[in-house]
Short mmCIF file of C-alpha atoms in Angstrom, two decimals:
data_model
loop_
_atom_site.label_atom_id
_atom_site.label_comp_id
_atom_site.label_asym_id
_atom_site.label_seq_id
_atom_site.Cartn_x
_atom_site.Cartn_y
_atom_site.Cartn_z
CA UNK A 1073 22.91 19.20 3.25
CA UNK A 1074 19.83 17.51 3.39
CA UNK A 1075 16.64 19.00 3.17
CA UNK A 1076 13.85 19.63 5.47
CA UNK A 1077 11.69 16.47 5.02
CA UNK A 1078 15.00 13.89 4.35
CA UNK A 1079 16.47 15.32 7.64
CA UNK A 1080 15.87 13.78 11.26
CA UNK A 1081 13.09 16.23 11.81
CA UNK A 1082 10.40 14.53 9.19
CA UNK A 1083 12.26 11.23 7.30
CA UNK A 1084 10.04 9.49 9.11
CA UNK A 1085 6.81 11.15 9.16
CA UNK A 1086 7.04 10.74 5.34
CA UNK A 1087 9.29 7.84 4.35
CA UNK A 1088 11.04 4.62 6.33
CA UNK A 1089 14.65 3.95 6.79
CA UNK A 1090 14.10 0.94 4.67
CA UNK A 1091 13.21 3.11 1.81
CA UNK A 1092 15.27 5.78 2.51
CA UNK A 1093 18.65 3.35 1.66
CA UNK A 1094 17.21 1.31 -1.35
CA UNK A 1095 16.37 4.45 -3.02
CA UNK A 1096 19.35 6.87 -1.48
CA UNK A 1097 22.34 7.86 -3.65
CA UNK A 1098 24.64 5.53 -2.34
CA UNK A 1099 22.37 2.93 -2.95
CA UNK A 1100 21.56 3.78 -6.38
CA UNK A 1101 25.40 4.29 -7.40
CA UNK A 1102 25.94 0.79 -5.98
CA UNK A 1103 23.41 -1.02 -8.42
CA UNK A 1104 24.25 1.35 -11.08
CA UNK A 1105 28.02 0.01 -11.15
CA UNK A 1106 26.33 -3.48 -10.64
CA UNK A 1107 24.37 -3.16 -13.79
CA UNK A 1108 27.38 -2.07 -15.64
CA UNK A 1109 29.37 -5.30 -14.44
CA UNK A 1110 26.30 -7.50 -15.16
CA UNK A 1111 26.75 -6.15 -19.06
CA UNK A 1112 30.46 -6.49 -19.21
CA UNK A 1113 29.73 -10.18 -18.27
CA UNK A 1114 27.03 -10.61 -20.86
CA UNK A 1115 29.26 -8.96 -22.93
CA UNK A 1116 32.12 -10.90 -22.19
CA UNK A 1117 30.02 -14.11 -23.37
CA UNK A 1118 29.96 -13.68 -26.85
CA UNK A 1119 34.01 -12.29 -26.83
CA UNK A 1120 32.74 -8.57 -27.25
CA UNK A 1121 35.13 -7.55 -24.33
CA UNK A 1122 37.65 -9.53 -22.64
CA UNK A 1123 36.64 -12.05 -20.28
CA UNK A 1124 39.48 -10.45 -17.82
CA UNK A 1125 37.95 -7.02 -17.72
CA UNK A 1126 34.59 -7.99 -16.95
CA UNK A 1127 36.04 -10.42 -14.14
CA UNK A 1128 37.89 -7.03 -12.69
CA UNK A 1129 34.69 -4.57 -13.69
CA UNK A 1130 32.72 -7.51 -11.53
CA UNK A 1131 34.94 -7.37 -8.20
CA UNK A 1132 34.83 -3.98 -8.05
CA UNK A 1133 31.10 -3.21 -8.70
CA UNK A 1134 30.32 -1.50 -5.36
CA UNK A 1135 29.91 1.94 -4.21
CA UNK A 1136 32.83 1.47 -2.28
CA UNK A 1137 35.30 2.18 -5.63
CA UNK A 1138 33.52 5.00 -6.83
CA UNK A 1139 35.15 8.01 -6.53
CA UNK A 1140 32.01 9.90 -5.46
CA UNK A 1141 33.90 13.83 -5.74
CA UNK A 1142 34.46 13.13 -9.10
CA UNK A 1143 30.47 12.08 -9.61
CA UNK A 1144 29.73 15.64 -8.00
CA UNK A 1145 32.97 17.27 -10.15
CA UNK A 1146 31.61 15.63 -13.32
CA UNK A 1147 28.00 16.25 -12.80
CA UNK A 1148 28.26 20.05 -11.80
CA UNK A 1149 30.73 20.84 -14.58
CA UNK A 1150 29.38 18.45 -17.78
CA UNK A 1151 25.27 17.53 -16.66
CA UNK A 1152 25.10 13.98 -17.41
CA UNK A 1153 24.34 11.67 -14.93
CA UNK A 1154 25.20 8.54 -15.97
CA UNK A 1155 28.23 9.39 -17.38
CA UNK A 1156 29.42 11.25 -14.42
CA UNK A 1157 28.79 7.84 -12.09
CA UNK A 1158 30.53 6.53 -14.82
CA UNK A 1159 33.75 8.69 -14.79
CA UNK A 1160 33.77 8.45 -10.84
CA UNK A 1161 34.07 4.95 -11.78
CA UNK A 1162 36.86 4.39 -14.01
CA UNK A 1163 38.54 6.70 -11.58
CA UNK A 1164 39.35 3.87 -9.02
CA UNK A 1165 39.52 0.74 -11.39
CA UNK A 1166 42.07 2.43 -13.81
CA UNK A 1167 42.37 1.14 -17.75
CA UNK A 1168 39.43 -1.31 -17.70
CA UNK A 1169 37.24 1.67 -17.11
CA UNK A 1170 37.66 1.89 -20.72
CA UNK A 1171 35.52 -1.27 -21.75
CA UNK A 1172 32.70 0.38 -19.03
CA UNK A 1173 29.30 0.91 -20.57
CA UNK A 1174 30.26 -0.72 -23.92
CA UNK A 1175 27.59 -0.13 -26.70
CA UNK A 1176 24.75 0.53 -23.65
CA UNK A 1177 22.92 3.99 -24.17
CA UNK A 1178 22.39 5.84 -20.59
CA UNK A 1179 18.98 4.68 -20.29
CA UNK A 1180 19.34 0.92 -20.19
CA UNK A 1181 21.60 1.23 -17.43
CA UNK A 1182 19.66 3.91 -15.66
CA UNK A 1183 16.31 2.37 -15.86
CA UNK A 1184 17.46 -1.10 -15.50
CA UNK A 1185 18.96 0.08 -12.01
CA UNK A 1186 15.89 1.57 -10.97
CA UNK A 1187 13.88 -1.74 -12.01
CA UNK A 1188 16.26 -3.16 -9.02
CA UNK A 1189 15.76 -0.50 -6.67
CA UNK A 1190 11.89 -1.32 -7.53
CA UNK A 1191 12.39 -4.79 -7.31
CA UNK A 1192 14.00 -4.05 -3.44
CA UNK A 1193 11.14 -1.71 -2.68
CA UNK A 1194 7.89 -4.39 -3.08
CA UNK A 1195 10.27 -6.67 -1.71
CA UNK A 1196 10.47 -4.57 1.90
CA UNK A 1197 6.53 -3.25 1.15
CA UNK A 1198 4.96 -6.26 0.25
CA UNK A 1199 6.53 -8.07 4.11
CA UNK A 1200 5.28 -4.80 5.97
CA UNK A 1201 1.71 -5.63 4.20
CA UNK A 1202 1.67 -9.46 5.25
CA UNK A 1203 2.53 -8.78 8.55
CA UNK A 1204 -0.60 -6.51 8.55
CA UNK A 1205 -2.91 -9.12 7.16
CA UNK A 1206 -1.75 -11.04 10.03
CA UNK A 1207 -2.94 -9.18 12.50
CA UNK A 1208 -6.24 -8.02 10.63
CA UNK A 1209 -6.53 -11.95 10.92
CA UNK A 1210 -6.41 -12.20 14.35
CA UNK A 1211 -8.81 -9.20 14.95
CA UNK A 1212 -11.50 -11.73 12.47
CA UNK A 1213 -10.79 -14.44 14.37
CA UNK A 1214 -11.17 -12.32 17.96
CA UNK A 1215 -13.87 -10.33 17.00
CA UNK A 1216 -15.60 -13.01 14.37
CA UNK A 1217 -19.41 -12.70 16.86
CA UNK A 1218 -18.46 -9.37 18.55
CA UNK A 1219 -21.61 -7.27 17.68
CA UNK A 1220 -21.51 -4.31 16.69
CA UNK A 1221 -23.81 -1.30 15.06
CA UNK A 1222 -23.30 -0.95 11.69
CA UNK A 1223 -23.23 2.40 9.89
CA UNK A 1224 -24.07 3.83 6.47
CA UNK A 1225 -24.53 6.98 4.98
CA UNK A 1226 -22.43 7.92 8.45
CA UNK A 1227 -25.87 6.75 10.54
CA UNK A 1228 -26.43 4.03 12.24
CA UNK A 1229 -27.81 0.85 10.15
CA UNK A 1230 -28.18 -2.74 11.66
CA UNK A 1231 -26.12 -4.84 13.73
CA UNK A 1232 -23.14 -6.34 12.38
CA UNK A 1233 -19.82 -7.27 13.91
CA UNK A 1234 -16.73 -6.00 14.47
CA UNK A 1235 -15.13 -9.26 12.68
CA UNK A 1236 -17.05 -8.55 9.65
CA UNK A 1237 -15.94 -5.35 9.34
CA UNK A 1238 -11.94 -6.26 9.76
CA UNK A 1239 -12.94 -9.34 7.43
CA UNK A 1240 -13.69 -6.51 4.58
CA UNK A 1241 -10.36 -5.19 5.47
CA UNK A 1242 -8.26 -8.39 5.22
CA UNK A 1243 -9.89 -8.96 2.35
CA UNK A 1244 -9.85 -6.00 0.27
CA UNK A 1245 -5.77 -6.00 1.34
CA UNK A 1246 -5.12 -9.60 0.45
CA UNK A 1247 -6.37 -8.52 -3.60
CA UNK A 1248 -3.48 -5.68 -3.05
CA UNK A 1249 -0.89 -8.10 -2.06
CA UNK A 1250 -1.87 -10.21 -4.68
CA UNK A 1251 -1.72 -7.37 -7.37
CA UNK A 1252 1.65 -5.71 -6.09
CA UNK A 1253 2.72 -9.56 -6.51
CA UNK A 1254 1.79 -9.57 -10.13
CA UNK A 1255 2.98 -5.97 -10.31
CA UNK A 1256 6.38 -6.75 -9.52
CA UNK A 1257 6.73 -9.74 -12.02
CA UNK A 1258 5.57 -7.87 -14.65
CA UNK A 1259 8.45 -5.06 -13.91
CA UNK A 1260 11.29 -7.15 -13.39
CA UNK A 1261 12.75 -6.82 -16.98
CA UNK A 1262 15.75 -5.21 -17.79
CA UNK A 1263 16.51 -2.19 -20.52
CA UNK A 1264 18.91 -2.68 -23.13
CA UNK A 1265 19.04 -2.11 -27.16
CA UNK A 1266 21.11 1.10 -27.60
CA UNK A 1267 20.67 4.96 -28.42
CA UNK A 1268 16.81 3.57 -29.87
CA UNK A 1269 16.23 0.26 -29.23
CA UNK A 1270 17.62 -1.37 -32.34
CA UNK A 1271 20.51 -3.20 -30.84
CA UNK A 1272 22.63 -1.58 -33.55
CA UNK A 1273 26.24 -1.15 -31.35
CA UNK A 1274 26.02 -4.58 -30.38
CA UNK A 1275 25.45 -6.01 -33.94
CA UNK A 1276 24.12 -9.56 -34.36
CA UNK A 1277 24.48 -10.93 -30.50
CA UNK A 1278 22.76 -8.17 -29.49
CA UNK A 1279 19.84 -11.08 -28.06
CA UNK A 1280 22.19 -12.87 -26.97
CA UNK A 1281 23.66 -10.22 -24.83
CA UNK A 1282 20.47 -9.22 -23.92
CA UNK A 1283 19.88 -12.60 -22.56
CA UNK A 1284 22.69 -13.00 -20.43
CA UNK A 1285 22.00 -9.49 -19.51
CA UNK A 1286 18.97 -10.22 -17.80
CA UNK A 1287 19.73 -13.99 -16.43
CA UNK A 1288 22.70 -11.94 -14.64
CA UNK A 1289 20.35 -9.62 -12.46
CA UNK A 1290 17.90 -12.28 -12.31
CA UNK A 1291 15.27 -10.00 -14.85
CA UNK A 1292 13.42 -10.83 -17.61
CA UNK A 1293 14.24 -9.83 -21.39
CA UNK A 1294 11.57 -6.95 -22.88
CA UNK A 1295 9.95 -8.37 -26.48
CA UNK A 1296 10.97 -4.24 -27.10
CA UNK A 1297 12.80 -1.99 -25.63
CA UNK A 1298 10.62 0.09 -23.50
CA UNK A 1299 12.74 3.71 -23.27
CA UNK A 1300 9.56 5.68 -23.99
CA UNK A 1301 7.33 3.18 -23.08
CA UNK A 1302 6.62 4.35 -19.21
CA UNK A 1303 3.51 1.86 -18.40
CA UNK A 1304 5.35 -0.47 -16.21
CA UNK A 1305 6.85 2.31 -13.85
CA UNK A 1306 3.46 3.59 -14.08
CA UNK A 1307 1.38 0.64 -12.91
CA UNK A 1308 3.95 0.08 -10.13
CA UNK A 1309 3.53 3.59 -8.38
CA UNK A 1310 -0.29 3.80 -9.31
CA UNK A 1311 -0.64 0.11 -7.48
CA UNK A 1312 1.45 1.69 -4.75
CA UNK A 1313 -1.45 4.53 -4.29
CA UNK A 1314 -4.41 2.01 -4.36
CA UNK A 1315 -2.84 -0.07 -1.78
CA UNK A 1316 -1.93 2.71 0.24
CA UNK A 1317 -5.95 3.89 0.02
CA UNK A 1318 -7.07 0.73 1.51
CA UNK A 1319 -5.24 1.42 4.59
CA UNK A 1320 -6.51 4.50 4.88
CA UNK A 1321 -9.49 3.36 4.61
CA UNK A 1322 -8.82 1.22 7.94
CA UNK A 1323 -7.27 4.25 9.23
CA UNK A 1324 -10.26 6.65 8.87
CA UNK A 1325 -12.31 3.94 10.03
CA UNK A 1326 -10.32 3.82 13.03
CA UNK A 1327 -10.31 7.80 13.40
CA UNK A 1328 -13.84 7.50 13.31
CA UNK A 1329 -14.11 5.17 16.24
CA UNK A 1330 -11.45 6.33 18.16
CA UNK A 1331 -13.56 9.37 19.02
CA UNK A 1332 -14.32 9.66 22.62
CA UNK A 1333 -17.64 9.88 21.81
CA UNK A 1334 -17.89 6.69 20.48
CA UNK A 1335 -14.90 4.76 21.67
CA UNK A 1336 -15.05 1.29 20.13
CA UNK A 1337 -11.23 1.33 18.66
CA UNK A 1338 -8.67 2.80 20.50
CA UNK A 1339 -5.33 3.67 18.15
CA UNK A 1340 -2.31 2.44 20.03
CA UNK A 1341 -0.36 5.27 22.24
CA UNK A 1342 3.20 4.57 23.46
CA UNK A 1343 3.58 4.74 27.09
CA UNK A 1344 5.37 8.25 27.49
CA UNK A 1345 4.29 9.23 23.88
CA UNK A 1346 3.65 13.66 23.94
CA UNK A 1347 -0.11 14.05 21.90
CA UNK A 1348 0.43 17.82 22.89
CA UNK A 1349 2.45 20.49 23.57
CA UNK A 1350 -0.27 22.50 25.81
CA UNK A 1351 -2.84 19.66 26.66
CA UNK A 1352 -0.85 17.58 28.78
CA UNK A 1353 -4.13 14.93 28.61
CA UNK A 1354 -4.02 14.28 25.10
CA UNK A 1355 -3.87 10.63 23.54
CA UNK A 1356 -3.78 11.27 19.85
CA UNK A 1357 -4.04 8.82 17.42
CA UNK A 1358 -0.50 9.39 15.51
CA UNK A 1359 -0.58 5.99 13.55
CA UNK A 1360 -3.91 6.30 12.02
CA UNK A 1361 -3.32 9.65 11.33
CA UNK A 1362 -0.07 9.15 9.49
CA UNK A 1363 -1.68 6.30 7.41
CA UNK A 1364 -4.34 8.79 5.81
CA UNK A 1365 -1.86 11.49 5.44
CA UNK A 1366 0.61 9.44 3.56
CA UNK A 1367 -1.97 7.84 1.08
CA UNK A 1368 -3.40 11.27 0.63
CA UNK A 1369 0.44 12.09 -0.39
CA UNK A 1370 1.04 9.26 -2.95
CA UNK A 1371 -2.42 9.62 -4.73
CA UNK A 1372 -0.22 12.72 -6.05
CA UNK A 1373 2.32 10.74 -7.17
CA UNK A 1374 0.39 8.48 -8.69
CA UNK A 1375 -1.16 11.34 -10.89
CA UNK A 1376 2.22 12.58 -11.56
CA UNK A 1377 2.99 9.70 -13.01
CA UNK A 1378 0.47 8.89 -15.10
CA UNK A 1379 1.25 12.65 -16.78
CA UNK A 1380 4.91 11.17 -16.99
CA UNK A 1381 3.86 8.16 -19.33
CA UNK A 1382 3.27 11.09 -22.20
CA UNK A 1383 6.74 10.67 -23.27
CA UNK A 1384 8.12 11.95 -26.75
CA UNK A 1385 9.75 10.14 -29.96
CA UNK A 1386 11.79 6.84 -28.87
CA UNK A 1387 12.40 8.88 -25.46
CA UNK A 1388 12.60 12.21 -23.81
CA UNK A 1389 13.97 13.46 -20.34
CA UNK A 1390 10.93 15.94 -20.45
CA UNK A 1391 9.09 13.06 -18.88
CA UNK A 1392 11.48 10.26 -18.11
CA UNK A 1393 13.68 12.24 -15.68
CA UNK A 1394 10.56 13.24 -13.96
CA UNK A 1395 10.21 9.62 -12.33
CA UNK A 1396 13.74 9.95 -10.40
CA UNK A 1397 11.56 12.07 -8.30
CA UNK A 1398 8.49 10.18 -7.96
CA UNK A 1399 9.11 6.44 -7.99
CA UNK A 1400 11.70 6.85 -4.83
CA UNK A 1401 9.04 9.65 -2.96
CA UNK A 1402 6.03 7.19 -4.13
CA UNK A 1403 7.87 4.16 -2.26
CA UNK A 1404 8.82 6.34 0.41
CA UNK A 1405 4.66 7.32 1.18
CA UNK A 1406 4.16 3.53 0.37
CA UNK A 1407 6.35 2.23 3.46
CA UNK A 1408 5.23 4.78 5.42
CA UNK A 1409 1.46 4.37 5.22
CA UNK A 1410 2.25 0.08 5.29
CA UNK A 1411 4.37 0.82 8.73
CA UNK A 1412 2.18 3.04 10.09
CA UNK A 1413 -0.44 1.16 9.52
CA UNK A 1414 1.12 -2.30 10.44
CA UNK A 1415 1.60 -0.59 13.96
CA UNK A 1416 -2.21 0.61 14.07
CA UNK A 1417 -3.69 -3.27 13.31
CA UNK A 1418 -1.15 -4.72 15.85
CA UNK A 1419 -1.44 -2.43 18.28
CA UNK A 1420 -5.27 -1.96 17.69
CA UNK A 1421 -7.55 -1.72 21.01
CA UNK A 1422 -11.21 -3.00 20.23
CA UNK A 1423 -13.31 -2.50 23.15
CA UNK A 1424 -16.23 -4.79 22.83
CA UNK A 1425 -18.04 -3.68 25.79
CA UNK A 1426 -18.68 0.50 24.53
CA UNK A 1427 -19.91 -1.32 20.85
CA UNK A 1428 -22.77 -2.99 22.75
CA UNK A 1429 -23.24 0.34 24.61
CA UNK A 1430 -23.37 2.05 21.23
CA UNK A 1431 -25.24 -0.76 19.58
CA UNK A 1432 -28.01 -0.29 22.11
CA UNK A 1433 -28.23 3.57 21.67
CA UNK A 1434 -30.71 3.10 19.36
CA UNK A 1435 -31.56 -0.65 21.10
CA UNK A 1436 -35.01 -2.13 19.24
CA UNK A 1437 -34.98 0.36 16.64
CA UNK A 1438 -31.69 -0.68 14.66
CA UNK A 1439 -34.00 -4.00 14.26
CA UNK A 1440 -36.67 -2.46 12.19
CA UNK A 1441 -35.37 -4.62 8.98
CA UNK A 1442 -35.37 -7.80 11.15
CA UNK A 1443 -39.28 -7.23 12.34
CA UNK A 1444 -40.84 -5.76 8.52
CA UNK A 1445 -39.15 -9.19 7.21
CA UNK A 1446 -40.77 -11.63 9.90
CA UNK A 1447 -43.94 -9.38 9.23
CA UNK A 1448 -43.66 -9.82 5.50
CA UNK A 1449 -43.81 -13.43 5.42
CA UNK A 1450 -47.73 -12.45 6.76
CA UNK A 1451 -48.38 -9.40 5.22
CA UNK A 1452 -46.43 -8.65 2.47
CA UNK A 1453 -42.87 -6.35 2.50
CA UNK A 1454 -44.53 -3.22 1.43
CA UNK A 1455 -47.60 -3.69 3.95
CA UNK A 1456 -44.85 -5.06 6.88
CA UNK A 1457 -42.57 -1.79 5.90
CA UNK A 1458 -45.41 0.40 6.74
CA UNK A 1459 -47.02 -1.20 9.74
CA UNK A 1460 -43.10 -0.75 11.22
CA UNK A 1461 -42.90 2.48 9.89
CA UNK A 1462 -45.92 3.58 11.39
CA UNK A 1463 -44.16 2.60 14.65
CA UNK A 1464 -41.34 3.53 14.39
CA UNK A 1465 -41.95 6.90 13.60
CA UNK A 1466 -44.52 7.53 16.14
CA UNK A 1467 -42.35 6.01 19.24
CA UNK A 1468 -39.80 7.94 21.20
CA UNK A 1469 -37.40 5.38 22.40
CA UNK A 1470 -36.68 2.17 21.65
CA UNK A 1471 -39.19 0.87 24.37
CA UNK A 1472 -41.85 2.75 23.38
CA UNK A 1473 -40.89 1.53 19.67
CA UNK A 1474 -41.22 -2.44 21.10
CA UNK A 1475 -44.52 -1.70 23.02
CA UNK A 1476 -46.14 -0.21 20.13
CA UNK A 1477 -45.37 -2.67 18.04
CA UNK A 1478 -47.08 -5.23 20.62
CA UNK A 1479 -50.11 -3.04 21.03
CA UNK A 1480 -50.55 -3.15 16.97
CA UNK A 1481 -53.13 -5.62 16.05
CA UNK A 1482 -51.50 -6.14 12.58
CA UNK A 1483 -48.43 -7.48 14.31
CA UNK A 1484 -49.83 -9.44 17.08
CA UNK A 1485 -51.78 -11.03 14.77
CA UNK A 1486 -48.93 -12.51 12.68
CA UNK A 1487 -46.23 -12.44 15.31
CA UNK A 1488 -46.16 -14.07 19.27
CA UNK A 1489 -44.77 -11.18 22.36
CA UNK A 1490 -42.07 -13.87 22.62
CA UNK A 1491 -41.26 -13.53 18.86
CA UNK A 1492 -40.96 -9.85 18.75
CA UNK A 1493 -38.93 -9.58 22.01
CA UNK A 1494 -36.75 -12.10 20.09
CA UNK A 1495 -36.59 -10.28 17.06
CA UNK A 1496 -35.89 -6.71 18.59
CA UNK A 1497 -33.33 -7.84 20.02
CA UNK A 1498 -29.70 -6.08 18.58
CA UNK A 1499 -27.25 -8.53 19.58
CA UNK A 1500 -29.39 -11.72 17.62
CA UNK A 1501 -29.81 -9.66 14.60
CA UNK A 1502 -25.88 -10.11 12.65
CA UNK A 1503 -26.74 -12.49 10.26
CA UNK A 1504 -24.36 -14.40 8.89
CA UNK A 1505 -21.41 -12.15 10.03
CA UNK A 1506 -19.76 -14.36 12.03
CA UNK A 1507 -19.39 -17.15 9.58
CA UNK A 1508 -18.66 -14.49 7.01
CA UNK A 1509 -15.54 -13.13 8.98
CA UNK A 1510 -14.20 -16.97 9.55
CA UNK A 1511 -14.61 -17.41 5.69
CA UNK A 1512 -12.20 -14.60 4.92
CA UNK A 1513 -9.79 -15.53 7.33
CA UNK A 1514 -10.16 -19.62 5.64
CA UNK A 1515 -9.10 -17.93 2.53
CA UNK A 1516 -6.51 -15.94 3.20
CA UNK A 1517 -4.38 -18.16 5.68
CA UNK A 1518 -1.79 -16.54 8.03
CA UNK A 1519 1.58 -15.82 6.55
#
């Protein structure tokens, strides 16, 4: 029976379907056998087994002829997993279930299976995460000169625009993509070299086999075997948390907005979507919400795995065995936080019109900066900082902020009424935003 969180009630609040069959049992079983074919055919290369065997071994190397009772039977009464996938194996393919596994210790099969599941997993990850850069493109492109106010230390700053902003997204996401990328070439290598590593069962082809091992699966050869060496596994699911953090860092940003308070971004709601069970009015913003949550989730994984990477002597199920839990759960948060937040970007509402209503809250004010520098140029910065200060400080609204400034001798004697009324204006003040956001999107061209 499935549990709680794999059943229909929360699979998808905290994994994808996508993940849920490259990482489910049948799925594993499936490349498991296929691994074991690949090796009688590498095997079969060098005349270690006959050529016949590995041809049968190779059309039956699907889930389909595993005899998955006896994988239960085996595993309950005798504890080893790989042999009992094994035994449900040479169940349904009769005598040449005898050459199965021939010389290989449990791990090279075992992690070389989950290197493909892996493989599978940035595969279906990495295409939710383009998708999203797409659309963060076309929110640049959009929203390139739509002004905005800008906030730090959670206050308002100075103008910006709302381009800008999803330019810092897009490109903080596009050096994820690119690192998963690197990620998963550096992880596509097989394992192989026996009980330690030393190749000893398979005497002097054992490179050889290794070789066609790999070129079989379409993997890369280790210089080392790398049974207790957990660093790869670890910098996949670790890259898998820091990805996931940038888009939560959209999706707080968007939680933020979405507040009817301030109500520049507007999380996407399904028509006929329920936000609540006794407030018939509610609109909650599910997507962004789910994007947080899962990164929160996988940050936990990622820690777990780091602690697995402490393995002992040439290898140890103490800490190995651990990552049959979290690699398949870490993907599982992974797709989920990419999906939900590919549906957030795409479905994204910016209104354009409340972030001038919010940018002019504070109106003349948020220009301080833009007035002390035109001062400075007369004055000097520290001198122009407290002339504005001074004015600042003493004024009650942003009117009152503009007038004094043009009843202040020090200003009106560096700076024309026209000039000021230029430079208190919000909307003028963005810089180089703009042609900042249309940069980003230059160098990371739609996919």
């Amino acid at each position: 029976m499935a549990s709680q969180v794999q059943g229909p009630l929360f699979a998808d609040t905290f994994s994808t379907p996508a993940m849920r069959e490259i990482f489910g049992t049948e799925s594993y079983v499936d490349r498991f056998v296929r691994v074991e074919a690949a090796l009688a055919r590498a095997e079969a290369s060098v005349g270690m087994i006959p050529e016949e065997v590995a041809e049968t071994l190779t059309d039956r190397a699907s889930v389909e002829h595993v005899d998955m009772d006896v994988v239960e039977r085996y595993l309950d009464e005798r504890g080893h997993l790989a042999m009992s996938i094994i035994s449900g194996w040479q169940a349904m393919i009769g005598d040449e279930g005898e050459y199965v596994h021939w010389g290989a210790t449990s791990q090279d099969v075992m992690d070389t299976t989950t290197v493909l599941q892996v493989r599978d997993g940035l595969d279906e990850l990495l295409e939710r995460l383009r998708a999203i850069e797409f659309h963060l493109a076309d929110h640049v492109e959009t929203h390139a000169d739509t002004p905005m106010i800008g906030r730090t230390h959670y206050v308002h700053a100075v103008p910006t625009t709302f381009g800008l902003k999803a330019a810092s997204w897009l490109d903080e996401l596009r050096r994820q993509v690119d690192y998963l990328e690197s990620i998963q070439e550096s992880i596509t290598v097989c394992q192989f070299g026996g009980a330690v590593g030393t190749y000893a069962t398979f005497g002097s082809d054992g490179l050889e086999i290794a070789d066609a091992f790999a070129d079989e699966l379409g993997l890369e050869v280790p210089t080392v075997g790398w049974h207790a060496a957990r660093d790869r596994i670890a910098r996949v699911v670790t890259a898998l948390a820091a990805v996931a953090s940038t888009l939560s860092r959209i999706a707080r940003q968007v939680l933020v907005l979405n507040r009817p308070e301030i109500r520049e971004l507007r999380d996407p709601v399904p028509e006929g979507e329920v936000g609540s069970s006794t407030m018939p009015h509610k609109r909650n913003p599910k997507r962004a919400e789910k994007t947080a949550m899962a990164a929160q989730l996988l940050r936990s994984e990622a820690r777990s795995m780091l602690e697995l990477m402490a393995t002992l002597d040439e290898r140890s199920a103490s800490t190995w065995y651990g990552e049959f839990a979290v690699v398949p759960t870490a993907f599982g948060y992974a797709d989920r936080c990419a999906e939900s937040a590919r549906q957030l970007v795409e479905g994204l509402t910016v209104d354009a019109d409340r972030m001038c209503e919010n940018l002019s809250i504070h109106g003349a004010f948020v220009t301080s900066e833009n007035v002390m520098m035109a001062l400075a140029d007369h004055v000097g910065r520290g001198t122009a900082h407290e002339i504005v200060y001074e004015n600042a400080m003493a004024a009650d609204s942003d009117d009152e902020f503009v007038d004094r400034l043009l009843e202040d001798d020090r200003v009106t004697d560096a700076l024309t009424p026209e000039e000021v009324a230029s430079l208190t204006d919000p909307t003028r003040y963005t810089g180089l935003a703009a042609q900042l956001a249309e940069r980003v999107v230059e160098e990371h061209p739609r996919v």
